[in-house]
Structure formats: C-alpha cells, structure tokens
XYZ file of C-alpha atoms in Angstrom:
779
model
C 160.013 201.981 -32.058
C 162.416 199.607 -31.921
C 161.453 195.519 -32.675
C 160.881 193.840 -30.041
C 163.547 190.611 -29.364
C 162.861 186.955 -30.278
C 161.424 184.782 -27.868
C 164.293 181.876 -26.680
C 162.822 178.723 -28.848
C 163.572 175.476 -26.851
C 163.340 171.653 -28.516
C 161.517 168.854 -26.420
C 165.084 167.484 -26.559
C 166.937 170.612 -24.102
C 163.697 170.433 -22.130
C 164.197 166.276 -21.621
C 167.929 167.160 -20.733
C 167.359 170.120 -18.141
C 164.711 167.748 -16.034
C 167.095 165.049 -16.058
C 169.573 167.067 -14.315
C 167.044 167.357 -11.668
C 167.956 165.162 -8.961
C 164.871 165.511 -6.299
C 166.553 163.242 -4.007
C 170.365 162.938 -3.840
C 171.235 159.066 -1.927
C 174.634 160.037 -0.920
C 172.890 163.460 0.924
C 170.913 163.353 3.835
C 169.170 166.436 2.644
C 167.126 167.261 -0.583
C 169.664 169.185 -3.556
C 167.147 172.318 -4.664
C 169.853 174.083 -5.402
C 169.454 173.439 -9.060
C 166.361 174.794 -9.566
C 166.825 177.539 -8.589
C 168.488 178.827 -12.165
C 165.929 176.577 -14.244
C 163.233 177.670 -12.754
C 164.368 181.786 -13.652
C 164.940 180.547 -17.212
C 161.759 179.130 -17.348
C 159.962 182.442 -15.813
C 162.452 184.641 -18.375
C 161.621 182.425 -21.814
C 157.752 181.907 -20.958
C 157.877 178.318 -21.176
C 156.161 177.239 -18.252
C 153.606 175.246 -19.441
C 155.860 173.414 -21.630
C 157.923 172.538 -18.665
C 154.754 171.649 -16.869
C 153.377 169.126 -19.801
C 157.096 167.478 -19.795
C 157.508 167.394 -15.748
C 153.927 165.551 -15.499
C 155.008 162.979 -18.406
C 158.244 162.327 -15.977
C 156.291 162.051 -12.961
C 154.099 159.383 -14.942
C 157.392 157.480 -15.976
C 159.142 157.747 -12.427
C 155.797 156.091 -11.112
C 155.825 153.519 -13.665
C 159.044 152.640 -12.800
C 158.380 152.559 -9.345
C 155.639 149.941 -9.591
C 157.530 147.982 -12.131
C 160.177 147.562 -9.613
C 157.815 147.168 -6.432
C 155.876 144.222 -8.104
C 159.495 142.193 -8.638
C 159.853 142.242 -4.456
C 156.183 142.355 -3.220
C 156.371 139.333 -0.864
C 159.029 140.410 0.605
C 157.888 144.188 1.561
C 154.358 142.240 2.238
C 156.484 140.466 5.128
C 158.512 143.368 6.341
C 155.666 145.253 6.554
C 154.089 142.479 8.884
C 156.849 142.437 11.229
C 156.967 146.324 11.504
C 153.114 146.313 12.644
C 154.264 143.590 14.899
C 157.153 145.470 16.384
C 154.847 148.548 16.143
C 152.403 146.769 18.306
C 154.865 145.820 20.852
C 156.417 149.465 21.060
C 153.003 150.692 21.862
C 152.396 148.393 24.747
C 155.669 149.684 26.365
C 155.312 152.788 26.099
C 152.071 152.583 27.626
C 153.507 150.494 30.872
C 155.959 153.184 30.662
C 153.504 156.030 30.984
C 151.502 154.737 33.095
C 154.599 153.850 35.784
C 155.328 157.621 35.170
C 152.066 158.738 36.032
C 152.279 156.847 39.718
C 155.793 158.033 40.323
C 154.135 161.555 39.440
C 151.221 161.663 41.882
C 153.505 160.461 44.519
C 156.107 163.194 44.117
C 153.824 165.780 43.260
C 152.667 166.686 47.052
C 156.701 166.992 47.813
C 157.842 168.995 44.920
C 154.863 171.981 45.938
C 155.785 171.545 49.667
C 159.592 172.083 48.475
C 158.493 174.945 46.442
C 156.386 176.987 48.681
C 159.200 176.625 51.252
C 161.675 177.942 48.989
C 158.897 180.937 47.790
C 158.768 181.288 51.781
C 162.586 181.661 52.030
C 162.714 184.303 49.245
C 159.527 186.308 50.282
C 161.287 186.697 53.918
C 164.814 187.461 52.536
C 163.260 190.466 50.624
C 161.399 191.376 53.204
C 164.139 191.930 55.549
C 166.163 193.547 52.348
C 162.990 196.054 51.570
C 162.651 196.780 55.647
C 166.617 197.933 55.755
C 166.497 199.363 52.395
C 163.134 201.638 53.686
C 164.673 202.335 56.900
C 168.094 203.305 55.197
C 165.527 205.578 52.835
C 163.856 206.716 55.957
C 167.179 208.077 57.111
C 168.110 209.902 54.078
C 164.806 211.394 54.080
C 164.987 212.927 57.335
C 168.072 214.275 56.591
C 166.587 215.407 53.141
C 163.797 217.019 55.287
C 165.555 218.654 57.841
C 167.669 220.185 55.302
C 164.232 221.674 54.148
C 163.340 223.156 57.541
C 167.182 224.754 57.649
C 166.415 226.319 54.896
C 163.469 227.654 56.357
C 165.240 228.452 59.846
C 168.493 230.069 57.616
C 170.813 227.570 58.789
C 172.172 227.546 54.794
C 175.633 226.466 56.126
C 174.427 223.406 57.956
C 171.682 222.629 54.891
C 174.564 222.728 53.025
C 176.565 220.655 54.928
C 173.835 217.811 55.228
C 173.671 217.829 51.212
C 177.677 216.757 51.228
C 177.342 213.973 53.944
C 174.617 212.369 51.691
C 176.314 213.063 48.721
C 179.136 211.800 50.166
C 177.318 208.057 51.369
C 179.657 205.105 52.017
C 178.428 202.353 49.097
C 175.717 200.145 50.754
C 172.773 198.425 49.410
C 170.573 201.462 49.416
C 173.528 203.243 46.983
C 171.996 201.016 44.028
C 168.415 201.613 44.151
C 166.881 203.996 41.843
C 165.596 206.054 44.783
C 169.075 206.102 46.263
C 169.917 207.563 42.317
C 166.912 209.593 41.763
C 167.805 211.174 45.043
C 171.612 211.974 44.389
C 170.128 213.695 41.217
C 167.553 215.945 42.680
C 170.718 217.660 45.126
C 171.901 220.086 42.653
C 167.820 220.976 43.116
C 168.460 221.403 46.774
C 171.595 223.245 46.501
C 169.665 225.437 44.451
C 167.342 225.791 46.611
C 169.560 227.123 49.385
C 171.125 229.489 47.246
C 168.264 231.094 46.311
C 167.701 231.459 49.863
C 170.775 232.826 51.478
C 170.292 235.415 47.798
C 167.243 236.195 49.025
C 168.729 236.400 52.738
C 171.082 238.893 51.313
C 168.619 240.808 49.071
C 166.416 241.865 52.226
C 169.849 242.685 54.078
C 170.545 244.942 51.310
C 167.456 246.526 51.449
C 167.335 247.186 55.327
C 170.819 248.096 54.449
C 169.639 250.910 52.205
C 166.862 251.973 54.923
C 169.337 252.478 57.378
C 172.140 253.815 55.397
C 171.041 257.641 56.221
C 171.051 257.201 59.505
C 174.430 255.577 59.519
C 175.322 258.506 57.664
C 173.715 261.165 59.974
C 175.445 259.669 63.264
C 178.450 259.985 61.486
C 177.840 263.278 60.676
C 177.048 264.055 64.419
C 180.296 262.083 65.271
C 182.059 264.370 63.399
C 180.665 267.622 64.279
C 181.350 266.535 67.438
C 184.984 266.038 67.115
C 185.168 269.142 64.700
C 183.779 271.363 67.953
C 186.069 269.780 70.360
C 189.387 270.711 68.052
C 187.777 273.569 67.205
C 187.889 274.931 70.994
C 191.261 273.343 71.828
C 192.356 274.990 68.550
C 191.320 278.733 69.795
C 192.987 277.797 73.435
C 196.512 277.074 71.366
C 197.701 278.864 68.700
C 200.412 276.508 67.543
C 197.303 274.320 66.746
C 195.463 277.259 64.476
C 197.028 276.175 61.397
C 195.772 272.804 61.884
C 192.556 271.032 60.792
C 190.522 268.173 61.884
C 192.066 264.984 60.329
C 195.764 266.663 60.041
C 198.356 264.496 61.217
C 198.444 266.922 64.315
C 195.109 266.432 65.176
C 195.148 262.858 64.891
C 198.039 262.771 66.951
C 197.008 264.742 69.571
C 192.966 264.397 70.393
C 191.694 261.864 72.550
C 190.573 258.869 71.278
C 186.752 258.417 71.096
C 185.757 255.006 69.898
C 182.310 255.447 67.911
C 181.066 253.335 65.102
C 178.178 254.505 63.354
C 177.339 250.299 62.379
C 177.224 249.716 65.740
C 175.937 251.758 68.621
C 172.712 252.536 70.780
C 171.031 253.594 67.931
C 171.560 251.676 64.974
C 173.502 247.809 64.580
C 174.050 246.576 60.971
C 174.062 243.016 61.313
C 176.779 241.855 58.508
C 176.197 238.037 58.935
C 173.369 237.247 55.934
C 176.281 239.255 53.731
C 179.096 237.060 55.295
C 176.844 233.835 55.370
C 176.339 234.455 51.743
C 179.562 235.126 50.834
C 180.664 231.608 52.511
C 177.990 229.732 50.566
C 178.832 231.055 47.335
C 182.392 230.272 47.810
C 181.750 226.447 49.198
C 179.651 226.083 46.349
C 182.313 227.557 43.554
C 179.851 230.612 42.596
C 181.581 233.612 44.324
C 182.329 235.652 40.755
C 178.401 235.259 40.271
C 178.066 236.752 43.969
C 180.382 239.121 43.110
C 178.453 240.445 40.102
C 175.320 240.384 41.491
C 176.275 242.424 44.518
C 178.288 245.163 42.149
C 175.104 245.653 40.329
C 172.497 245.182 43.331
C 174.975 248.118 45.071
C 175.284 250.252 41.822
C 171.516 249.932 41.383
C 170.870 251.219 45.285
C 173.663 253.990 44.345
C 171.639 255.499 41.381
C 168.210 255.681 44.004
C 169.575 257.709 46.434
C 169.627 260.661 44.055
C 166.243 261.834 43.131
C 165.614 263.925 39.675
C 165.696 267.038 39.840
C 167.833 266.602 42.953
C 165.867 268.971 45.492
C 168.579 271.463 47.396
C 166.467 271.448 50.704
C 167.231 267.908 50.427
C 170.791 268.031 49.861
C 171.298 266.874 53.611
C 169.518 263.806 53.823
C 170.828 262.530 50.358
C 174.122 263.328 51.694
C 173.998 261.317 54.746
C 172.986 258.715 52.886
C 175.725 258.675 50.530
C 178.100 259.018 53.456
C 176.348 256.010 55.431
C 175.905 254.617 51.694
C 180.112 253.881 51.641
C 180.597 253.320 55.419
C 179.008 250.257 54.495
C 180.905 249.488 51.453
C 184.343 250.328 53.536
C 183.152 247.847 56.242
C 182.469 245.394 53.407
C 185.960 246.143 51.932
C 187.505 245.601 54.955
C 185.733 243.159 56.431
C 185.352 240.141 53.492
C 188.702 239.500 52.506
C 188.853 239.382 48.594
C 185.253 239.512 48.095
C 184.942 243.293 47.349
C 187.990 244.877 45.452
C 188.956 248.924 45.864
C 188.362 249.321 42.122
C 184.664 247.631 42.429
C 184.435 250.455 45.536
C 186.363 253.381 43.540
C 183.677 252.312 40.398
C 180.552 252.919 42.486
C 181.912 256.245 44.727
C 182.962 257.948 40.428
C 179.494 256.904 39.326
C 177.818 258.461 42.527
C 180.230 261.519 42.853
C 179.402 262.343 39.007
C 175.768 261.872 38.979
C 175.731 263.811 42.106
C 177.510 266.926 40.451
C 175.606 266.892 37.276
C 172.297 266.851 39.680
C 173.811 270.117 41.871
C 174.561 271.855 38.340
C 171.053 271.333 37.593
C 169.694 272.817 40.613
C 172.301 275.333 40.834
C 171.975 276.450 37.301
C 169.295 279.367 37.872
C 170.087 279.765 41.856
C 170.784 283.299 42.638
C 171.396 283.272 46.400
C 174.773 283.351 47.519
C 173.748 280.981 50.605
C 172.287 278.016 48.612
C 175.411 277.725 47.471
C 177.230 277.480 50.809
C 174.800 275.359 52.095
C 175.921 272.737 49.231
C 179.182 273.282 49.799
C 178.794 272.764 53.724
C 177.063 269.578 53.183
C 179.682 268.699 50.834
C 182.731 269.375 53.177
C 181.067 267.528 56.037
C 180.063 264.759 53.686
C 184.054 264.158 52.804
C 185.537 264.954 55.766
C 183.273 262.425 57.278
C 184.038 259.525 54.591
C 186.148 257.007 56.649
C 188.694 255.591 54.395
C 191.210 257.044 52.008
C 190.256 254.700 49.149
C 188.281 257.643 47.943
C 189.179 260.049 45.829
C 188.057 263.433 46.745
C 189.832 265.473 44.257
C 186.773 265.713 41.851
C 184.645 267.040 45.009
C 187.331 269.838 45.841
C 187.390 270.629 42.360
C 183.337 270.960 42.159
C 183.523 272.830 45.287
C 186.079 275.663 43.760
C 183.883 275.651 40.807
C 181.397 276.413 43.327
C 183.453 279.117 44.832
C 183.836 280.706 41.404
C 180.072 280.967 41.069
C 179.356 281.858 44.979
C 181.823 284.496 44.819
C 180.323 286.068 42.006
C 176.594 285.853 43.372
C 178.159 287.371 46.638
C 180.183 290.136 44.572
C 177.087 291.042 43.013
C 174.464 290.826 46.262
C 177.275 292.908 47.802
C 177.410 295.688 44.880
C 173.709 296.274 45.144
C 174.737 297.018 48.754
C 177.108 299.454 48.987
C 175.892 301.485 45.675
C 172.878 301.918 48.446
C 174.804 303.097 51.011
C 176.885 305.535 48.641
C 173.537 306.798 47.234
C 171.649 307.005 50.590
C 174.571 308.865 52.669
C 173.189 312.046 53.529
C 177.079 313.123 53.671
C 176.767 314.102 57.537
C 180.168 313.499 59.506
C 179.108 310.656 62.047
C 179.187 310.811 65.946
C 179.782 308.879 68.965
C 178.152 309.532 72.248
C 179.990 307.409 74.140
C 182.932 305.185 74.740
C 181.775 302.117 73.862
C 180.519 303.642 70.829
C 183.763 305.040 69.407
C 185.161 301.356 70.443
C 182.255 299.637 68.370
C 183.501 301.910 65.358
C 187.134 301.780 65.728
C 186.955 298.113 65.948
C 185.556 297.862 61.993
C 187.090 300.985 60.096
C 190.211 300.667 58.242
C 192.306 303.294 59.814
C 196.344 303.366 60.708
C 196.831 302.423 64.095
C 198.028 306.027 64.591
C 194.623 307.606 63.697
C 193.122 304.622 65.772
C 195.183 305.344 69.141
C 194.398 309.517 68.527
C 190.816 309.287 68.225
C 190.734 306.969 71.608
C 192.919 309.940 73.305
C 189.464 311.762 72.571
C 187.013 311.725 74.926
C 183.099 311.725 73.436
C 180.915 312.903 71.910
C 182.937 313.953 69.416
C 182.479 313.841 65.407
C 184.052 311.367 63.701
C 186.178 312.172 60.091
C 183.897 310.361 57.724
C 180.169 309.857 56.973
C 178.124 306.541 57.085
C 179.659 305.512 53.950
C 182.978 304.382 55.139
C 181.774 302.945 58.312
C 179.048 300.998 56.654
C 181.409 299.681 53.620
C 184.281 299.228 56.473
C 181.318 297.025 58.527
C 180.127 295.265 55.648
C 183.344 293.978 54.430
C 184.507 292.885 57.197
C 181.661 291.557 59.374
C 179.730 290.163 56.627
C 181.388 289.830 53.009
C 184.610 288.495 54.327
C 183.359 286.265 56.722
C 180.793 284.616 54.164
C 183.491 284.644 51.608
C 186.042 282.487 53.873
C 182.943 280.713 55.184
C 182.973 279.056 52.133
C 186.610 277.844 51.846
C 186.226 276.577 55.438
C 187.513 272.878 55.189
C 188.641 273.326 51.432
C 192.509 272.889 51.669
C 193.418 272.978 48.083
C 194.361 275.848 45.823
C 194.854 278.509 48.379
C 196.014 281.245 46.569
C 193.990 281.036 43.849
C 191.234 281.738 46.736
C 192.775 284.764 47.585
C 193.356 286.076 44.221
C 189.554 285.879 43.820
C 189.107 287.665 47.381
C 191.486 290.161 45.886
C 189.405 290.634 42.728
C 185.866 290.660 44.493
C 187.078 293.062 46.987
C 188.975 295.457 44.113
C 185.493 295.159 41.829
C 183.614 295.780 44.886
C 185.687 299.003 45.622
C 186.920 300.317 42.664
C 182.976 300.238 40.811
C 180.873 300.071 43.401
C 182.541 302.446 46.406
C 184.777 304.337 44.732
C 182.971 305.091 40.696
C 179.626 305.283 42.966
C 181.044 308.304 44.649
C 182.365 309.892 41.712
C 178.784 309.228 40.325
C 177.770 311.205 43.777
C 179.913 313.961 42.686
C 178.514 314.810 39.342
C 175.271 315.667 41.012
C 176.579 317.143 44.711
C 176.791 321.240 44.493
C 176.705 321.667 48.143
C 180.645 322.550 49.310
C 179.497 321.140 53.050
C 178.596 317.830 51.547
C 181.672 317.363 49.479
C 183.906 317.730 52.599
C 182.643 314.195 53.485
C 183.015 312.870 50.331
C 186.837 313.855 50.078
C 187.485 312.641 53.986
C 185.583 309.231 53.369
C 187.590 308.828 50.147
C 190.934 310.215 51.756
C 190.309 307.039 54.693
C 189.154 304.396 52.026
C 192.376 305.422 50.310
C 194.697 305.102 53.507
C 192.382 301.898 54.176
C 193.064 299.937 51.369
C 196.556 299.201 52.977
C 195.160 298.792 56.498
C 192.638 296.245 54.926
C 195.381 294.283 52.899
C 197.460 293.555 56.109
C 194.329 292.909 58.298
C 192.850 290.808 55.936
C 195.648 288.628 55.424
C 195.948 288.045 59.096
C 192.599 287.099 59.338
C 192.259 284.567 56.817
C 191.170 281.121 57.780
C 194.686 279.646 57.219
C 198.228 281.111 57.363
C 198.943 279.418 53.995
C 198.910 281.212 50.580
C 200.233 284.290 49.606
C 199.327 288.055 50.758
C 195.813 289.691 49.710
C 196.628 292.574 47.545
C 194.197 295.037 46.344
C 194.514 297.331 43.355
C 191.543 299.830 44.114
C 193.628 302.578 45.866
C 194.307 304.033 42.643
C 190.975 304.287 42.205
C 190.005 305.904 45.524
C 193.430 308.369 44.614
C 191.388 309.320 41.085
C 188.137 309.758 42.785
C 190.071 312.233 45.661
C 191.428 313.779 42.900
C 188.172 314.720 40.954
C 186.556 315.679 44.441
C 189.144 318.144 45.144
C 188.782 319.120 41.714
C 185.160 319.646 42.245
C 185.589 321.996 45.330
C 187.840 324.193 42.915
C 185.009 323.667 40.334
C 182.026 324.783 42.457
C 184.003 327.333 44.593
C 185.328 329.443 41.149
C 181.658 329.013 39.194
C 180.691 331.019 43.151
C 184.144 333.394 42.431
C 182.446 334.027 38.915
C 179.436 335.523 40.769
C 181.700 337.671 42.587
C 183.636 338.884 39.292
C 180.279 340.186 37.753
C 180.393 342.528 40.594
C 183.475 343.909 40.482
C 182.547 346.931 38.142
C 185.937 347.984 37.448
C 186.285 351.090 35.681
C 189.309 350.474 33.176
C 190.121 353.933 32.086
C 189.910 356.038 35.569
C 191.588 359.432 35.803
C 193.011 358.761 39.226
C 194.661 355.628 41.104
C 192.724 354.213 43.947
C 194.913 353.319 47.033
C 192.103 351.144 48.677
C 191.285 347.347 47.049
C 187.800 347.127 45.472
C 184.864 346.774 47.665
C 184.186 343.183 46.128
C 187.320 341.661 47.262
C 186.268 342.289 51.121
C 183.306 340.038 50.414
C 185.047 337.279 48.217
C 187.658 336.878 50.661
C 185.322 336.413 53.883
C 183.148 333.755 51.616
C 186.681 332.169 50.684
C 187.844 331.492 54.406
C 184.430 330.963 55.944
C 184.118 328.245 53.292
C 187.640 326.557 53.013
C 187.752 326.925 56.983
C 184.490 325.300 57.301
C 185.358 322.390 55.176
C 185.679 319.176 58.068
C 188.897 317.993 55.600
C 192.462 317.826 56.168
C 194.774 320.950 55.996
C 196.595 319.895 53.221
C 193.061 319.698 50.893
C 192.368 323.301 52.669
C 195.603 324.599 51.294
C 194.749 323.108 47.797
C 191.167 324.636 48.135
C 192.907 328.011 48.758
C 195.394 327.516 46.073
C 192.691 326.454 43.467
C 190.790 329.416 44.400
C 193.714 332.187 44.566
C 194.913 330.677 41.402
C 191.461 330.808 39.440
C 191.344 334.843 41.037
C 194.734 335.447 39.573
C 193.773 334.075 36.049
C 190.742 336.119 36.570
C 192.092 339.308 37.247
C 194.974 338.806 34.196
C 191.938 337.717 31.721
C 190.842 341.382 32.901
C 194.229 342.806 31.746
C 195.133 340.338 28.881
C 191.785 338.988 27.422
C 189.472 339.823 24.555
C 186.812 341.329 26.212
C 188.241 344.335 27.590
C 189.075 346.664 24.391
C 191.034 348.890 26.229
C 192.617 350.570 29.178
C 195.032 352.833 30.730
C 197.693 352.394 33.415
C 195.600 354.081 36.155
C 193.407 351.072 35.759
C 196.605 348.291 36.074
C 197.343 350.125 38.916
C 193.996 349.517 40.275
C 194.315 345.880 40.119
C 197.931 345.759 41.420
C 196.232 346.988 44.696
C 193.780 344.403 44.622
C 196.475 341.678 44.792
C 198.012 343.546 47.241
C 195.358 343.378 49.292
C 194.940 339.717 48.587
C 197.996 339.138 49.611
C 197.889 340.956 52.644
C 194.936 338.790 53.307
C 197.098 335.694 52.731
C 199.259 336.569 54.854
C 196.795 337.033 57.695
C 195.428 333.876 57.678
C 198.824 332.179 57.597
C 198.992 331.024 54.099
C 202.000 333.521 52.080
C 202.686 330.835 49.963
C 200.058 331.133 48.236
C 200.925 334.954 46.681
C 203.006 333.230 44.085
C 200.608 332.757 42.413
C 200.650 336.317 41.521
C 203.731 336.560 40.360
C 203.516 336.691 36.510
C 200.538 339.341 37.144
C 202.817 341.509 39.376
C 206.157 341.153 36.457
C 203.551 341.645 33.408
C 201.891 344.466 34.697
C 205.739 345.677 36.455
C 206.726 346.443 32.651
C 204.382 349.193 31.318
C 204.365 350.568 34.744
C 207.498 350.533 35.029
C 208.565 351.792 31.384
C 210.634 348.918 31.090
C 209.522 347.189 27.303
C 212.949 348.251 25.881
C 215.050 346.229 28.399
C 212.533 343.011 28.091
C 213.228 342.853 24.138
C 216.502 341.437 25.486
C 216.148 338.127 25.622
C 219.027 337.830 28.573
C 217.042 339.916 30.340
C 213.823 337.961 29.185
C 215.275 335.117 31.235
C 216.410 336.408 34.052
C 214.120 339.205 35.167
C 211.067 338.460 33.243
C 210.783 334.964 33.332
C 207.773 334.768 34.741
C 206.226 337.067 31.802
C 204.440 335.959 28.835
C 205.190 337.281 25.689
C 201.206 337.044 24.095
C 199.951 338.452 27.436
C 202.351 341.105 27.314
C 201.687 342.161 23.707
C 197.680 342.123 24.759
C 198.106 344.318 27.324
C 200.331 346.795 25.645
C 198.026 346.823 22.727
C 195.108 347.302 25.525
C 197.059 350.559 26.438
C 197.789 351.769 22.697
C 194.025 351.700 21.867
C 193.272 353.800 24.816
C 196.545 356.443 24.038
C 194.855 356.013 20.213
C 191.741 357.672 21.805
C 192.925 360.463 23.451
C 192.783 363.974 22.001
C 195.597 365.750 23.693
C 198.820 365.226 21.150
C 200.962 363.772 24.517
C 198.600 361.224 25.150
C 198.584 360.010 21.626
C 201.928 360.001 21.413
C 202.420 357.766 24.287
C 199.638 356.060 22.946
C 201.570 355.531 19.574
C 204.962 354.467 21.786
C 202.940 351.556 23.005
C 201.806 350.027 19.935
C 205.264 350.335 18.575
C 205.948 348.456 21.761
C 203.679 345.905 21.377
C 204.385 345.248 17.813
C 208.209 344.821 18.692
C 206.971 342.342 21.209
C 205.127 340.199 19.067
C 208.276 340.026 16.650
C 210.042 338.382 19.404
C 210.152 334.340 19.190
C 206.993 333.247 20.464
C 206.872 331.907 23.479
C 203.800 329.402 25.068
C 201.918 332.210 26.420
C-alpha cells in the first residue's frame, strides 16, 4: 500500500504568530471579527493540532488576564469612583421608572373601559354590516336556487327549451357581490351538468318517440296502402269508361292532372296522429348546444337499427304484407322528417337507409322463395312489392332495384306457371275421349266461341247455325284455349300489372312460355297420343284439333297483342304453328298408315289367278268390299274435305302400289297376259268408282300401271326401246319394273309345252334383256 503522507509539523513560534493574528475585538468595529477564525480552525483540524493550540490559547488568555489586572491596578480609584457614580444614576433612574409605571397604570385604568366600549361598538357595527350583506347574498342565492330548482321541474315537465334558457340567464347574470362568492362559482361549475341533464332528458324523450314511431309505422303504412288502393280503384273505374286513359297508370302525369285531389295524410288522420314535436324540440336543443352533428349520428344509427328490426330472419312470406306496411310507414316518416327539419337530414342519409333495407328485403325474399314451387306465392310477393313502391311518397327513393328484382321474380314465376300449365295441358290431351264437342243452345255456343282461337269467318259461320250442333273440335282444343285465355294469360299478366319496365322482355317471355306449352305439352303430347291411337274415327278429332291449333296460333298472336295490359312493347310472336303443322302431317300420315294396314288385309283376300286361261270381264269381288269400306270410312271422318281427299289419295296410291307390286314384285314369279289384263279390269273398276264419288282426279295414280302394262299387252316393246318414244309416249314407265314384268311373262312362256307358247316366252325374254341393257332409270 502507498506510504501515508507525513503530517505537517508547526513550531511554537509559528503557533504564537497565528494566535497573535486573531483580534477578538476590533476597536474600529462594532461587531466581532471572527472571520479569521475559520481558516485557522480548519488548518488546526486538518493538521490535528487541537491540543497544542488549546494549550497555547490558555497561555494567551492567562497573559491577557495578567495584562488587564496590571492596567486596572494603575487606575483603580478612578474606576471605583466611576462605579459609585453609576450606581447613583442607576438608583435615580429606577425611581423615575417606578413613577412612570405608576402614572401609566393610572392612565391605563382610566381609559380601559372607554376603549372596551369603543371596541364593542365597532365590532357590533361590523357584525351588522356583515349580517346585511349576508342577508342580501342569501336572498340572491335563494333567487338563483329557485331558478335552478325550476330548471329541474321544467326538465321533468318536458319544458327543455325553457330550462335551457333559464340556465343561460343564470350564466349571463350581471356582476354583483354574489358573483364573487364561492357559491356562485360552484353554481356556474354545475351548469354544464345541468345542460347535460337537459340533453339527456330531451334525448330520452326522442328515444321514446322513436319507439312509438316504430310501433305505429305498420299502421301508417297500412293507411297509406289503403289510400293508394282506393285511388287505384277510382282510376281503374275512370280508365274503363274513357278509352283514351287506358294506357295511363296510377301516378302518371295524366292521372295526377285529371284525378280529383283527395287530401289524406297517413301521419295525421282520424286513426293515427304522429306528433313530431319531440324530434323537433330535440333538434332545436342540440342545435342551441352546438351538438347537432352528434344528434344526427345518433338518429341515423337508431333508425338504421330500427330498419334492421323490421325484417325477421327467416322472412315468412305470410307476413310480407305487414312487413311492407312497416317499411312503407318507416319511409313515410323519414320523408316527412327530411322535408320538415331543414338540414338535419340529408337525402343521402335516407337513401342509405333505403338501399340497405331494400338489399336486406331482397335477400330475405330470395331465401324464402328458394324452395317455393307455387307460382301464386310469387304473385303475392309481387303484389306486395308493387303496392309498396307505388305508395312511396317521395321520388328520392330509387325503385330500380325493386323493379329489377320483380322482373327476376317474374322469370321464376313464368317458369313455375309454365310447369303448372304443362301438367294441365298434358292431362287435357291424355284424358280427351277424342269425341267432337256438341252444344245444346245458343248460350253454350257463345260461351265456347268467346274462348276458342278461330278465324272471324269461321266464328260467324258457326254463329249462323242453329244449336244443337256438333263443333269441329274436341275437348283438347276447347280446354286448351280456355286455359290459355282465362288462366295462363291472366295469371301471366297479373304479375306484370304495375311493372313499368322492359315490356318487350315480358312479351318475349310470354311468347317463349306459350311456345313451350303449345309445342311441348300440346303438339308433342298429341303426337304421342297418335302413336297409341289405332281407331281411325278417333284420329279425325285429332286432325281437326291440330288444324284449329295451326290456325289458332295466328289468332292467338293477334288476340294477345290486343288484350295486353299495356299498349307499349312489340307484337307477340309464336313459333308453335310449325309444330302443329308437322304434327298435323303426322296425323294424316297416321290415318294413311292405318288405312293401308286395313288395305293389306283386303289384298290378302284377293286370291288372283296369275295364269288364267281366259280374261275376266268383271272386277275382283274383294274390290267391292274394299271400296265400300274405304268410302264409308273416309266420308265418315269429321275432317275437312281437303284432308278427306288426301286420305283417298293416300289409299288409292297404296292400292296402285300393291297392284304394281303384284305385276313387278318378287312375290309373284310368273304370270301371263290374261292376269295382266285382269288387273287392268280391276283398275278400271276403281277409276269408275272414283268418278262415281266425284274424285276422278285420283285416277291419275294408276298412270304408271296403265303405261307399263300397255307395252306387253300391245306388243310395243320395240317402240319403247327408241329413246325418243321413252321420253314422250312412255314417260311414266320405269325401266326396271317393265323389265320385271317382261321376265315374269317370259318365265310363264318357258313353262308352256306348245312351241308357239315357248317361242312367245323366248321373245319376252329377249325383250326383257333388251330393256335391261338400257341406261338405268330411277325405277
């Protein structure tokens, strides 16, 4: 460790020198001079020489005492004399002090009572002044407290504006002694809380008013809907009387100008009276307190919450009417507030509430209708929405979203309506007994004619007849017309009644739905019925139904276009006519098919001899029965004459083909000229019978048979081989069929035993080969 520093050493002379420097009493100073002691004492302590200094200090004191004694001993007598004199002066002074004290005591005793009385008098005056001032202050406080107390009473009585004015009077009082009191300062500090009480009270009053408004909104909306319904009925009655007003709807410019003005307010009537004073008072109070923005935010939030409470989740369709009444009442109130409160409400605030509520309403309806299959439910939803938006009091509400949703609902409604009527039409076709309708009297006839789609000419013709009579259609046509007119059409346009947008889209949708119903569920259903119907008498009503459906499509287009609820939009066009034409062709073909089937039965009984020895003069016996059956059947069909002619033509054509098949087909291997001649006798009989029933033109179907058989019978094969003759005289002859006929004749000749017959057969063979070598034709 480092060596300890050596302590400083002082000699006796140094210590004495320092003590001599200390002057405890400076003769030139009136105070002790001790300033020099500090550094010396500090030096003593830092050098640890206290004991040495103390010893030296005692020695100094002793020397000074000795010096004093020495000096005093030289002047002792003078000192004693002076002391004696001082004692004498002291005794005289003490005496004087006693006299003064005695005199002062006497004076004090004399003035003490007077001073006490004066003091009491001054104190009493001060107390009296304080009491007067206190009374004035208390009275002022009482007046102020009375105002404050009346403020509380006014708040309880709902006199919020008066209470607020009273607080302003207190705050704006002129300066008085009361203004400097702690009480008044405390009272001023309590004014904000009193204003807050007024604010809370008026807010509570408005909240209660909002609750009452919510409870009465449904009734307000119902009264508005009832008033609009009454207005709509009046306008409908007037529109029915005046054709010029047919296309004008409720709310149009024409209706607003021409209708009688009926003043009715759903907010102020004999059933409901909505008092807006709580809201107006609240607005006034908040505006005065510079807190209007706070009230606007609070009001918007409260109304938004109320709008959300209108729509339950899930939304029951059975309660939609009451819900739309509440929504309507809600926005009637909002419209009135918007129009009567100046800048308190903005159109943007109300539009936000409207857009939000419409979006929630649409979502709720979509969820409720997602699994709904009854079109009447969609119709009820539409009617509720249309009534609701028509009754809306202000044009600021954007109704496009609701109109768009109604059109979306309409597409679903049309699909469900189409599905509903598709089952109906399918049942009508399936359950039809295929018997022509009959009417017993003129009323029944008129009832039917008002429904069916027929031309004006046919309608006039039927009206000129006298019932009872049979009508040219069955239940399928009548019931289908009735359902389209009185049910499908009315239900279809019942949905769009009141919808003012996209008329052409609606008409196109109607055309599409009707086309689907007519083509798929009537025309195709009839086509399916055709395949299962084998009774020719039942096919006749099907043909007449199809004929009237084909014509009726055009009549239906014209009628629906004229009956449409609005004159706007394009014409209604149907494409089902082609489907009915196609099905009609199939029905006529079905008749021909069934007839040919029966003709096959007759030909099976023909029993021709293909190698007779002689030629017959009379036709085959089966032809008598065949033709009698044919004429009875076709003439008995309740179809148009042109269709009967088509039926005859089909049957005769089939007969001609069967006879030609006998002559040229593979089933008959050989025949002679006598058999061919007998076939021509049968053909002549048929042509004669056709002339007898007034249809000689049908004999043309036998032209090929006549031309083909005339070549071998008249032995003009060589003439046929000449190209120019084939194009002129034998244009109806088909090469292959002629070749087949010649081969059959050649085969028969080859079987004969006589040389002449064989020679004739060989000739026919060579002729057949020659015909076969010709350039092939279509036969």
